[in-house]
Coordinates of C-alpha atoms (C1' of nucleotides) in Angstrom, one line a residue:
Chain A
X223 CA 67.0 -34.0 -57.6
X224 CA 66.3 -35.0 -54.1
X225 CA 63.4 -37.0 -52.8
X226 CA 60.7 -34.6 -51.5
X227 CA 59.2 -34.9 -48.0
X228 CA 61.7 -37.4 -46.5
X229 CA 60.6 -38.7 -43.1
X230 CA 62.5 -37.3 -40.1
X231 CA 65.1 -39.6 -38.7
X232 CA 63.7 -39.6 -35.2
X233 CA 60.2 -40.8 -36.0
X234 CA 61.6 -43.4 -38.4
X235 CA 63.9 -44.7 -35.6
X236 CA 60.9 -44.8 -33.3
X237 CA 59.0 -47.1 -35.7
X238 CA 62.1 -49.2 -36.2
X239 CA 62.6 -49.8 -32.5
X240 CA 58.9 -50.7 -32.1
X241 CA 59.1 -53.0 -35.1
X242 CA 62.2 -54.6 -33.6
X243 CA 60.3 -55.3 -30.4
X244 CA 57.4 -56.8 -32.3
X245 CA 59.6 -58.8 -34.7
X246 CA 61.7 -60.3 -31.9
X247 CA 58.5 -61.0 -29.9
X248 CA 60.0 -59.2 -26.9
X249 CA 57.8 -58.7 -23.8
X250 CA 57.8 -56.2 -21.0
X251 CA 61.1 -56.2 -19.2
X252 CA 63.1 -57.7 -22.0
X253 CA 66.4 -55.9 -22.7
X254 CA 66.7 -53.8 -25.9
X255 CA 70.0 -53.3 -27.8
X256 CA 72.1 -50.6 -26.3
X257 CA 72.2 -47.2 -27.7
X258 CA 75.6 -47.9 -29.3
X259 CA 74.2 -51.1 -31.0
X260 CA 71.1 -49.2 -32.2
X261 CA 73.2 -46.4 -33.7
X262 CA 75.2 -49.0 -35.6
X263 CA 72.3 -51.1 -36.6
X264 CA 70.2 -48.2 -37.8
X265 CA 73.1 -46.2 -39.1
X266 CA 72.3 -43.0 -37.2
X267 CA 73.9 -40.9 -34.5
X268 CA 73.5 -41.5 -30.9
X269 CA 71.6 -38.2 -30.5
X270 CA 68.9 -39.4 -32.9
X271 CA 68.7 -42.7 -31.1
X272 CA 68.3 -41.1 -27.8
X273 CA 65.6 -38.7 -29.0
X274 CA 63.7 -41.6 -30.4
X275 CA 64.1 -43.6 -27.2
X276 CA 63.0 -40.6 -25.1
X277 CA 59.8 -40.3 -27.1
X278 CA 59.1 -44.0 -26.7
X279 CA 59.9 -43.7 -23.0
X280 CA 57.2 -41.0 -22.7
X281 CA 54.8 -43.5 -24.2
X282 CA 56.0 -46.1 -21.7
X283 CA 56.9 -48.3 -24.6
X284 CA 60.5 -48.5 -23.5
X285 CA 62.0 -48.1 -20.1
X286 CA 65.4 -46.5 -19.7
X287 CA 67.5 -47.3 -16.7
X288 CA 70.6 -45.1 -16.2
X289 CA 73.8 -47.1 -16.3
X290 CA 72.0 -50.4 -16.9
X291 CA 70.3 -50.4 -20.3
X292 CA 67.1 -50.0 -22.1
X293 CA 64.1 -52.3 -21.7
X294 CA 60.7 -53.0 -23.1
X295 CA 58.2 -51.0 -21.2
X296 CA 54.9 -52.0 -19.7
X297 CA 52.9 -49.8 -22.1
X298 CA 50.8 -48.5 -19.2
X299 CA 48.3 -45.7 -19.5
X300 CA 50.7 -43.2 -17.9
X301 CA 50.8 -41.2 -21.2
X302 CA 47.0 -40.9 -21.0
X303 CA 47.2 -39.6 -17.4
X304 CA 49.9 -37.1 -18.3
X305 CA 47.9 -35.9 -21.4
X306 CA 44.6 -35.6 -19.6
X307 CA 46.1 -33.8 -16.6
X308 CA 47.8 -31.3 -18.9
X309 CA 44.7 -30.9 -21.0
X310 CA 42.6 -30.2 -17.9
X311 CA 45.1 -27.9 -16.3
X312 CA 45.6 -26.1 -19.6
X313 CA 42.0 -25.1 -19.7
X314 CA 43.1 -22.5 -17.1
X315 CA 39.7 -21.1 -16.2
X316 CA 37.4 -23.9 -17.2
X317 CA 38.9 -26.9 -15.6
X318 CA 35.6 -27.7 -14.0
X319 CA 34.2 -28.5 -17.4
X320 CA 37.2 -30.7 -18.3
X321 CA 36.8 -32.6 -15.0
X322 CA 33.1 -33.0 -15.6
X323 CA 33.9 -34.6 -19.0
X324 CA 36.2 -37.1 -17.4
X325 CA 33.8 -37.7 -14.6
X326 CA 31.0 -38.4 -17.0
X327 CA 33.1 -41.0 -18.8
X328 CA 34.0 -42.7 -15.6
X329 CA 30.3 -42.6 -14.6
X330 CA 29.1 -44.2 -17.8
X331 CA 31.8 -46.8 -17.6
X332 CA 31.2 -47.8 -13.9
X333 CA 27.5 -47.8 -14.2
X334 CA 27.7 -50.1 -17.1
X335 CA 30.4 -52.3 -15.7
X336 CA 28.7 -52.8 -12.3
X337 CA 25.8 -54.5 -14.1
X338 CA 28.1 -56.9 -15.8
X339 CA 29.9 -57.7 -12.6
X340 CA 27.0 -58.0 -10.3
X341 CA 26.1 -61.4 -11.4
X342 CA 29.5 -63.0 -11.3
X343 CA 31.0 -61.5 -8.1
X344 CA 31.8 -64.3 -5.7
X345 CA 31.1 -64.1 -2.0
X346 CA 34.8 -63.9 -1.3
X347 CA 35.1 -60.9 -3.6
X348 CA 32.2 -59.3 -1.9
X349 CA 33.8 -59.9 1.5
X350 CA 37.0 -58.3 0.2
X351 CA 35.0 -55.2 -1.0
X352 CA 33.3 -55.0 2.4
X353 CA 36.7 -55.2 4.1
X354 CA 37.9 -52.2 2.1
X355 CA 34.8 -50.2 3.1
X356 CA 35.3 -51.1 6.7
X357 CA 38.9 -49.9 6.5
X358 CA 37.6 -46.7 4.9
X359 CA 35.3 -46.2 7.9
X360 CA 38.1 -46.5 10.4
X361 CA 40.4 -44.3 8.3
X362 CA 37.7 -41.7 8.1
X363 CA 36.6 -42.1 11.7
X364 CA 40.0 -41.1 13.0
X365 CA 39.5 -37.7 11.5
X366 CA 43.0 -38.1 10.0
X367 CA 42.4 -37.7 6.3
X368 CA 45.9 -38.8 5.2
X369 CA 46.7 -40.5 2.0
X370 CA 45.0 -43.8 3.0
X371 CA 41.4 -42.8 2.4
X372 CA 41.8 -41.9 -1.3
X373 CA 43.9 -45.0 -1.8
X374 CA 41.2 -47.1 -0.3
X375 CA 38.6 -45.5 -2.6
X376 CA 40.8 -46.4 -5.5
X377 CA 41.3 -49.9 -4.2
X378 CA 37.5 -50.3 -3.9
X379 CA 36.8 -49.4 -7.5
X380 CA 39.7 -51.6 -8.8
X381 CA 38.6 -54.6 -6.7
X382 CA 35.1 -54.1 -8.0
X383 CA 36.0 -54.9 -11.5
X384 CA 38.7 -57.4 -11.0
X385 CA 36.5 -60.4 -11.8
X386 CA 35.9 -59.1 -15.3
X387 CA 39.2 -60.4 -16.3
X388 CA 39.7 -57.3 -18.4
X389 CA 43.1 -55.8 -17.6
X390 CA 42.3 -52.6 -19.5
X391 CA 39.3 -51.6 -17.3
X392 CA 41.1 -51.0 -14.0
X393 CA 43.9 -49.3 -15.8
X394 CA 41.5 -46.9 -17.5
X395 CA 39.5 -46.2 -14.4
X396 CA 42.7 -45.8 -12.5
X397 CA 44.0 -43.3 -15.1
X398 CA 40.9 -41.2 -14.8
X399 CA 41.0 -41.4 -11.0
X400 CA 44.7 -40.3 -11.0
X401 CA 43.9 -37.3 -13.3
X402 CA 41.2 -36.2 -11.0
X403 CA 43.4 -36.5 -7.9
X404 CA 46.3 -34.7 -9.5
X405 CA 44.2 -31.8 -10.7
X406 CA 42.6 -31.6 -7.3
X407 CA 46.0 -31.4 -5.8
X408 CA 47.3 -28.8 -8.2
X409 CA 44.2 -26.7 -7.5
X410 CA 44.7 -27.0 -3.8
X411 CA 41.4 -28.6 -3.1
X412 CA 40.7 -29.6 0.5
X413 CA 40.0 -33.2 1.6
X414 CA 36.5 -34.6 1.5
X415 CA 34.7 -32.8 4.3
X416 CA 32.1 -35.6 4.8
X417 CA 34.0 -38.9 4.5
X418 CA 31.3 -40.7 6.5
X419 CA 28.8 -40.0 3.6
X420 CA 31.3 -41.1 1.0
X421 CA 31.9 -44.3 3.0
X422 CA 28.2 -44.9 3.3
X423 CA 27.7 -44.6 -0.5
X424 CA 30.4 -47.3 -1.0
X425 CA 28.7 -49.5 1.6
X426 CA 25.4 -49.1 -0.2
X427 CA 27.0 -50.4 -3.4
X428 CA 28.3 -53.5 -1.7
X429 CA 24.9 -54.1 0.0
X430 CA 23.1 -53.9 -3.3
X431 CA 25.7 -56.2 -4.9
X432 CA 25.4 -58.8 -2.1
X433 CA 21.6 -58.8 -2.6
X434 CA 22.3 -59.4 -6.3
X435 CA 20.2 -56.3 -6.9
X436 CA 21.6 -55.2 -10.3
X437 CA 19.4 -52.1 -10.6
X438 CA 20.0 -51.1 -7.0
X439 CA 23.8 -51.4 -7.5
X440 CA 23.7 -49.2 -10.6
X441 CA 21.5 -46.7 -8.7
X442 CA 23.9 -46.7 -5.8
X443 CA 26.8 -46.1 -8.2
X444 CA 24.9 -43.3 -9.8
X445 CA 24.3 -41.7 -6.4
X446 CA 28.0 -42.0 -5.6
X447 CA 28.9 -40.1 -8.7
X448 CA 26.3 -37.4 -8.0
X449 CA 28.2 -36.9 -4.8
X450 CA 31.5 -36.6 -6.5
X451 CA 30.2 -34.2 -9.1
X452 CA 28.6 -32.0 -6.5
X453 CA 31.9 -31.9 -4.5
X454 CA 33.9 -31.0 -7.6
X455 CA 31.5 -28.2 -8.5
X456 CA 31.6 -27.0 -4.9
X457 CA 35.4 -26.9 -4.8
X458 CA 35.8 -25.2 -8.1
X459 CA 33.2 -22.6 -7.1
X460 CA 35.0 -22.0 -3.9
X461 CA 38.4 -21.6 -5.5
X462 CA 37.5 -19.9 -8.8
Chain B
X783 CA 79.1 -35.6 -0.2
X784 CA 76.8 -35.3 -3.2
X785 CA 73.1 -35.3 -3.1
X786 CA 71.7 -38.7 -3.7
X787 CA 69.1 -39.5 -6.4
X788 CA 69.2 -36.2 -8.2
X789 CA 66.5 -35.9 -10.8
X790 CA 67.6 -36.3 -14.4
X791 CA 67.8 -33.1 -16.4
X792 CA 65.5 -34.2 -19.2
X793 CA 62.5 -34.9 -17.0
X794 CA 63.0 -31.7 -15.0
X795 CA 63.1 -29.8 -18.3
X796 CA 59.8 -31.5 -19.3
X797 CA 58.1 -30.4 -16.2
X798 CA 59.5 -26.9 -16.5
X799 CA 58.2 -26.5 -20.1
X800 CA 54.8 -27.7 -19.0
X801 CA 54.8 -25.4 -16.1
X802 CA 55.8 -22.5 -18.4
X803 CA 52.8 -23.3 -20.6
X804 CA 50.5 -23.3 -17.6
X805 CA 52.0 -20.2 -16.0
X806 CA 51.8 -18.2 -19.1
X807 CA 48.3 -19.5 -19.8
X808 CA 49.2 -20.5 -23.3
X809 CA 46.6 -22.4 -25.3
X810 CA 46.9 -24.9 -28.2
X811 CA 48.8 -23.4 -31.1
X812 CA 50.6 -20.7 -29.1
X813 CA 54.3 -20.4 -29.8
X814 CA 56.8 -21.6 -27.3
X815 CA 60.3 -20.1 -26.7
X816 CA 62.8 -21.3 -29.3
X817 CA 65.2 -24.1 -28.3
X818 CA 68.0 -21.5 -28.0
X819 CA 65.9 -19.4 -25.6
X820 CA 65.0 -22.5 -23.6
X821 CA 68.6 -23.6 -23.2
X822 CA 69.5 -20.2 -21.9
X823 CA 66.5 -19.8 -19.6
X824 CA 66.9 -23.2 -18.1
X825 CA 70.6 -23.2 -18.2
X826 CA 71.0 -26.6 -20.0
X827 CA 72.4 -27.8 -23.3
X828 CA 70.4 -27.9 -26.5
X829 CA 70.5 -31.6 -26.6
X830 CA 68.7 -31.8 -23.3
X831 CA 66.1 -29.3 -24.4
X832 CA 65.5 -31.3 -27.6
X833 CA 65.2 -34.6 -25.7
X834 CA 62.6 -33.0 -23.4
X835 CA 60.7 -31.5 -26.2
X836 CA 60.7 -34.8 -28.1
X837 CA 59.2 -36.5 -25.1
X838 CA 56.5 -33.8 -24.8
X839 CA 55.9 -34.1 -28.6
X840 CA 55.2 -37.8 -28.1
X841 CA 52.5 -36.8 -25.6
X842 CA 51.1 -34.2 -28.0
X843 CA 51.7 -31.6 -25.4
X844 CA 54.0 -29.7 -27.7
X845 CA 54.1 -29.6 -31.5
X846 CA 57.5 -29.1 -33.3
X847 CA 57.6 -27.7 -36.8
X848 CA 60.9 -28.0 -38.5
X849 CA 62.4 -24.7 -39.4
X850 CA 59.5 -22.8 -37.9
X851 CA 59.3 -23.2 -34.2
X852 CA 57.8 -25.1 -31.3
X853 CA 54.1 -24.7 -30.3
X854 CA 51.7 -25.8 -27.7
X855 CA 50.1 -29.0 -28.8
X856 CA 46.5 -30.1 -28.8
X857 CA 46.9 -32.8 -26.1
X858 CA 44.9 -35.2 -28.2
X859 CA 44.7 -38.9 -27.4
X860 CA 47.3 -39.9 -29.9
X861 CA 49.5 -41.3 -27.2
X862 CA 46.7 -43.5 -26.0
X863 CA 46.3 -44.8 -29.5
X864 CA 50.0 -45.5 -29.9
X865 CA 50.2 -47.1 -26.5
X866 CA 47.2 -49.3 -27.0
X867 CA 48.2 -50.3 -30.5
X868 CA 51.7 -51.3 -29.3
X869 CA 50.3 -53.1 -26.3
X870 CA 47.9 -55.1 -28.4
X871 CA 50.4 -56.0 -31.1
X872 CA 53.0 -56.9 -28.4
X873 CA 50.8 -59.6 -27.0
X874 CA 52.0 -61.5 -30.1
X875 CA 49.8 -64.5 -29.8
X876 CA 46.9 -63.2 -27.8
X877 CA 45.9 -60.1 -29.6
X878 CA 42.4 -61.3 -29.7
X879 CA 42.2 -61.1 -26.0
X880 CA 43.6 -57.6 -26.0
X881 CA 41.2 -56.5 -28.7
X882 CA 38.3 -58.0 -26.8
X883 CA 39.2 -55.9 -23.8
X884 CA 39.2 -52.7 -25.9
X885 CA 35.9 -53.8 -27.5
X886 CA 34.3 -54.4 -24.1
X887 CA 35.2 -50.9 -23.0
X888 CA 33.8 -49.4 -26.1
X889 CA 30.7 -51.5 -25.8
X890 CA 30.0 -50.5 -22.2
X891 CA 30.7 -46.9 -23.1
X892 CA 28.5 -46.8 -26.1
X893 CA 25.6 -48.7 -24.5
X894 CA 25.6 -46.3 -21.6
X895 CA 26.0 -43.2 -23.7
X896 CA 23.3 -44.0 -26.2
X897 CA 20.8 -44.0 -23.3
X898 CA 21.9 -40.5 -22.3
X899 CA 21.7 -39.2 -25.8
X900 CA 18.5 -40.8 -26.9
X901 CA 16.3 -38.3 -25.2
X902 CA 18.2 -35.2 -26.3
X903 CA 18.9 -35.9 -30.0
X904 CA 17.2 -33.4 -32.2
X905 CA 15.4 -34.4 -35.4
X906 CA 18.1 -32.7 -37.4
X907 CA 20.8 -34.8 -35.7
X908 CA 18.7 -37.9 -36.4
X909 CA 18.5 -36.9 -40.1
X910 CA 22.2 -36.5 -40.2
X911 CA 22.7 -39.9 -38.7
X912 CA 20.3 -41.4 -41.2
X913 CA 22.2 -39.6 -44.0
X914 CA 25.4 -41.3 -42.9
X915 CA 23.7 -44.7 -42.9
X916 CA 22.4 -44.1 -46.4
X917 CA 25.9 -43.2 -47.6
X918 CA 27.1 -46.4 -46.0
X919 CA 24.5 -48.3 -48.0
X920 CA 25.6 -46.8 -51.3
X921 CA 29.3 -47.3 -50.4
X922 CA 28.7 -50.9 -49.5
X923 CA 26.3 -51.5 -52.4
X924 CA 28.9 -50.7 -55.0
X925 CA 30.9 -53.6 -53.8
X926 CA 33.9 -51.4 -53.6
X927 CA 35.1 -51.6 -50.0
X928 CA 37.5 -48.7 -50.1
X929 CA 38.4 -46.5 -47.2
X930 CA 35.0 -44.7 -47.2
X931 CA 33.0 -47.4 -45.5
X932 CA 35.1 -47.5 -42.3
X933 CA 35.3 -43.7 -42.2
X934 CA 31.5 -43.5 -42.4
X935 CA 31.3 -46.0 -39.6
X936 CA 33.5 -43.8 -37.5
X937 CA 31.5 -40.7 -38.5
X938 CA 28.3 -42.4 -37.4
X939 CA 29.6 -43.1 -33.9
X940 CA 31.1 -39.7 -33.5
X941 CA 27.9 -37.9 -34.7
X942 CA 25.9 -40.0 -32.3
X943 CA 27.4 -38.5 -29.3
X944 CA 28.1 -35.0 -30.5
X945 CA 25.0 -33.6 -28.7
X946 CA 26.5 -34.6 -25.3
X947 CA 28.8 -31.6 -25.4
X948 CA 31.5 -33.8 -24.0
X949 CA 34.6 -33.4 -26.2
X950 CA 36.4 -36.3 -24.5
X951 CA 33.8 -38.9 -25.5
X952 CA 34.3 -38.8 -29.3
X953 CA 38.1 -38.6 -28.8
X954 CA 38.1 -41.6 -26.6
X955 CA 35.9 -43.7 -28.8
X956 CA 37.8 -42.5 -31.8
X957 CA 41.0 -43.7 -30.1
X958 CA 39.6 -47.1 -29.5
X959 CA 38.3 -47.3 -33.0
X960 CA 41.6 -46.3 -34.5
X961 CA 43.5 -48.9 -32.4
X962 CA 41.1 -51.6 -33.7
X963 CA 41.6 -50.5 -37.2
X964 CA 45.3 -50.3 -37.0
X965 CA 45.6 -53.7 -35.5
X966 CA 43.3 -55.1 -38.1
X967 CA 45.5 -53.7 -40.8
X968 CA 48.7 -54.9 -39.2
X969 CA 47.2 -58.4 -39.0
X970 CA 46.1 -58.3 -42.6
X971 CA 42.4 -58.8 -41.9
X972 CA 40.1 -58.6 -44.8
X973 CA 37.2 -56.1 -45.2
X974 CA 33.8 -56.7 -43.7
X975 CA 32.4 -59.6 -45.9
X976 CA 28.8 -58.6 -45.1
X977 CA 28.6 -54.8 -45.2
X978 CA 24.8 -55.0 -45.8
X979 CA 24.3 -56.5 -42.3
X980 CA 26.6 -54.0 -40.7
X981 CA 24.7 -51.2 -42.4
X982 CA 21.4 -52.7 -41.2
X983 CA 22.6 -52.7 -37.7
X984 CA 23.4 -49.0 -37.9
X985 CA 20.0 -48.3 -39.4
X986 CA 18.3 -50.3 -36.5
X987 CA 20.0 -48.0 -34.1
X988 CA 18.7 -44.9 -35.8
X989 CA 15.2 -46.3 -36.1
X990 CA 15.1 -47.0 -32.4
X991 CA 16.4 -43.6 -31.6
X992 CA 13.8 -41.9 -33.8
X993 CA 11.1 -43.8 -32.0
X994 CA 12.6 -42.6 -28.7
X995 CA 12.9 -46.2 -27.8
X996 CA 15.8 -46.0 -25.3
X997 CA 15.8 -49.7 -24.5
X998 CA 15.6 -50.6 -28.1
X999 CA 18.5 -48.3 -29.0
X1000 CA 20.6 -49.9 -26.4
X1001 CA 19.7 -53.4 -27.5
X1002 CA 20.5 -52.4 -31.1
X1003 CA 23.8 -51.1 -30.1
X1004 CA 24.5 -54.3 -28.1
X1005 CA 23.6 -56.4 -31.2
X1006 CA 26.0 -54.2 -33.3
X1007 CA 28.8 -55.0 -30.9
X1008 CA 28.0 -58.7 -30.9
X1009 CA 28.6 -58.5 -34.6
X1010 CA 31.9 -56.8 -34.3
X1011 CA 33.1 -59.2 -31.6
X1012 CA 32.0 -62.2 -33.8
X1013 CA 33.9 -60.8 -36.7
X1014 CA 37.1 -60.2 -34.7
X1015 CA 37.0 -63.7 -33.3
X1016 CA 36.5 -65.1 -36.8
X1017 CA 39.4 -63.1 -38.3
X1018 CA 41.8 -64.0 -35.5
X1019 CA 40.8 -67.7 -35.8
X1020 CA 41.3 -67.6 -39.5
X1021 CA 44.7 -66.0 -39.3
X1022 CA 46.1 -67.5 -36.1
Chain C
dG423 C1' 85.0 -70.1 3.6
dG424 C1' 82.0 -66.3 3.5
dA425 C1' 80.7 -61.5 3.6
dG426 C1' 82.0 -56.8 2.4
dG427 C1' 84.2 -53.4 -0.4
dG428 C1' 86.6 -51.5 -4.2
dA429 C1' 88.1 -51.5 -9.3
dG430 C1' 86.7 -51.9 -13.8
dA431 C1' 83.4 -52.6 -17.4
dT432 C1' 79.2 -51.2 -19.3
dA433 C1' 75.7 -48.1 -20.5
dC434 C1' 73.0 -44.0 -20.1
dG435 C1' 73.2 -38.5 -19.2
dA436 C1' 74.7 -34.2 -20.7
dC437 C1' 77.4 -30.9 -23.3
dG438 C1' 79.5 -28.2 -27.3
dT439 C1' 80.1 -27.6 -31.9
dC440 C1' 79.3 -28.1 -36.6
dC441 C1' 76.6 -28.7 -40.7
dT442 C1' 72.0 -29.5 -43.0
dA443 C1' 67.0 -28.9 -44.0
dC444 C1' 63.0 -26.2 -43.9
dG445 C1' 60.2 -22.0 -44.0
dT446 C1' 59.7 -17.1 -44.2
dC447 C1' 60.5 -12.7 -45.9
dC448 C1' 62.4 -9.2 -48.5
dG449 C1' 64.7 -7.3 -52.3
dG450 C1' 66.3 -7.3 -56.9
dG451 C1' 65.4 -8.5 -61.7
dC452 C1' 62.3 -9.1 -65.4
Chain D
dG791 C1' 53.6 -5.5 -60.7
dC792 C1' 55.0 -10.1 -60.4
dC793 C1' 58.2 -13.7 -59.7
dC794 C1' 62.3 -15.7 -58.3
dG795 C1' 66.3 -16.2 -55.4
dG796 C1' 69.0 -15.6 -51.6
dA797 C1' 69.5 -14.1 -46.5
dC798 C1' 68.1 -15.3 -42.1
dG799 C1' 66.0 -17.7 -38.3
dT800 C1' 64.8 -22.1 -36.4
dA801 C1' 64.6 -27.0 -36.0
dG802 C1' 67.0 -31.7 -37.5
dG803 C1' 71.0 -34.4 -37.3
dA804 C1' 75.9 -35.8 -36.5
dC805 C1' 80.3 -36.4 -33.8
dG806 C1' 83.3 -36.4 -30.1
dT807 C1' 84.0 -36.0 -25.2
dC808 C1' 83.3 -36.1 -20.5
dG809 C1' 80.3 -37.2 -16.5
dT810 C1' 77.6 -40.4 -13.7
dA811 C1' 74.9 -44.5 -12.4
dT812 C1' 74.7 -49.5 -12.0
dC813 C1' 76.3 -54.1 -12.1
dT814 C1' 79.9 -57.6 -11.8
dC815 C1' 83.6 -59.8 -10.2
dC816 C1' 87.5 -60.4 -7.7
dC817 C1' 90.2 -59.5 -3.8
dT818 C1' 90.7 -58.6 0.8
dC819 C1' 89.6 -59.0 5.5
dC820 C1' 87.5 -61.3 9.1

DNA sequence: GGAGGGAGATACGACGTCCTACGTCCGGGC
DNA sequence: GCCCGGACGTAGGACGTCGTATCTCCCTCC
């Protein structure tokens, strides 16, 4: 009699490859055994190996370079971005609700984080933030809403939390930000019609931070998010 | 002359399958075309189809059931859990730092969320939370630290934010919680040596919430996290 | 002697075919 | 009427083959 409920090859191979990385203490960028070596080591066919590696690639746990080899991946939050984007787009009619959920999480995170960061930000970091805002002003002032303005917005929020020394925070916020932007693009939303207001909100945040006004900084961040939410609601009303 | 930098089949197929789901407005659980149909529709081999589906399965965008068919997935945060777990374990020596990062995000989230939820929690929901704490007490009191205690802990934190109406929040917190637990397990950490203190911290949170004491609830949550952080530091010191 | 280019090695990308495993459903036997 | 077993559809897995991308190294040309 055969064993019942045997685990599928592919998922077993996935675990074995991960375990191999862990056991050998490999870090991001380190080369993995070739597909041929893996199929021999694990005693499975090349198809199974490839399917397992494809799955791990989707999780950014391995990186496959055509004609070169397979490498340990950076384990970024790309899968989260893909998943959230799909999930939001797949709500077909109610993507406003899905975006609002993401926005609320971002809001709670940033309002809590800015308090933690307010006390420890150095003057140099504040100067840097102010520089980003200034660049936003000139980018918005030209009337040319290319790709630079959103990038600066993202840069602002990332620079804001750099001093935390928490690598996960900017990645997580960046993931949410990217989802928001991708969904906006897929829905054909227009650019921010009032960039000068958006820029001012950012400047308010820096001003409060420079004054070491924790409450004020949090309030300014909250106001900023009210603006984003209002715009999202507007757009989805206009389109839907 | 050939076109340079042609996109790989597999990733193109991935996008096409996702687009198919979006175009047909399919929702979680809906059946997808069979592998044979896809290979004909997209004009590619079955292996390519399978590799693409495997990648989408890893993202929980599709669900494959052996011998039955392929279906639209729930797009849960499983990929995030897998990614964060790997990422933490792959830091080999410094997993304490990685766990601390996750813990800090959880902490900021929960401290911000509890403020938003404090005003809107109904008495019935408070009763439910208190019931969970009571069950934690009896589970801890027996001395038998099986799997129920951690499950109750998770249940507590999920029930706490149910009234937000934000489906993403409990999933995100659950993901972080699961990563923490998996890493703990992989590192062979022991069970909470002082469950009675942990239970008390939970009860303090409920008490503050019942008194509609927003500041107190946030403080109680902060204290709870101090405890978790201390225990994590202790364990990793003991093992490392 | 050094820079550029081509040949070969290496490794992933894709395909076709075959067989197996799983699950459903229907029909025959009890 | 119930139960069991086999047919059928679908995914899982294996093998062999060819195609294509990247790197390396050596040879040629300047």
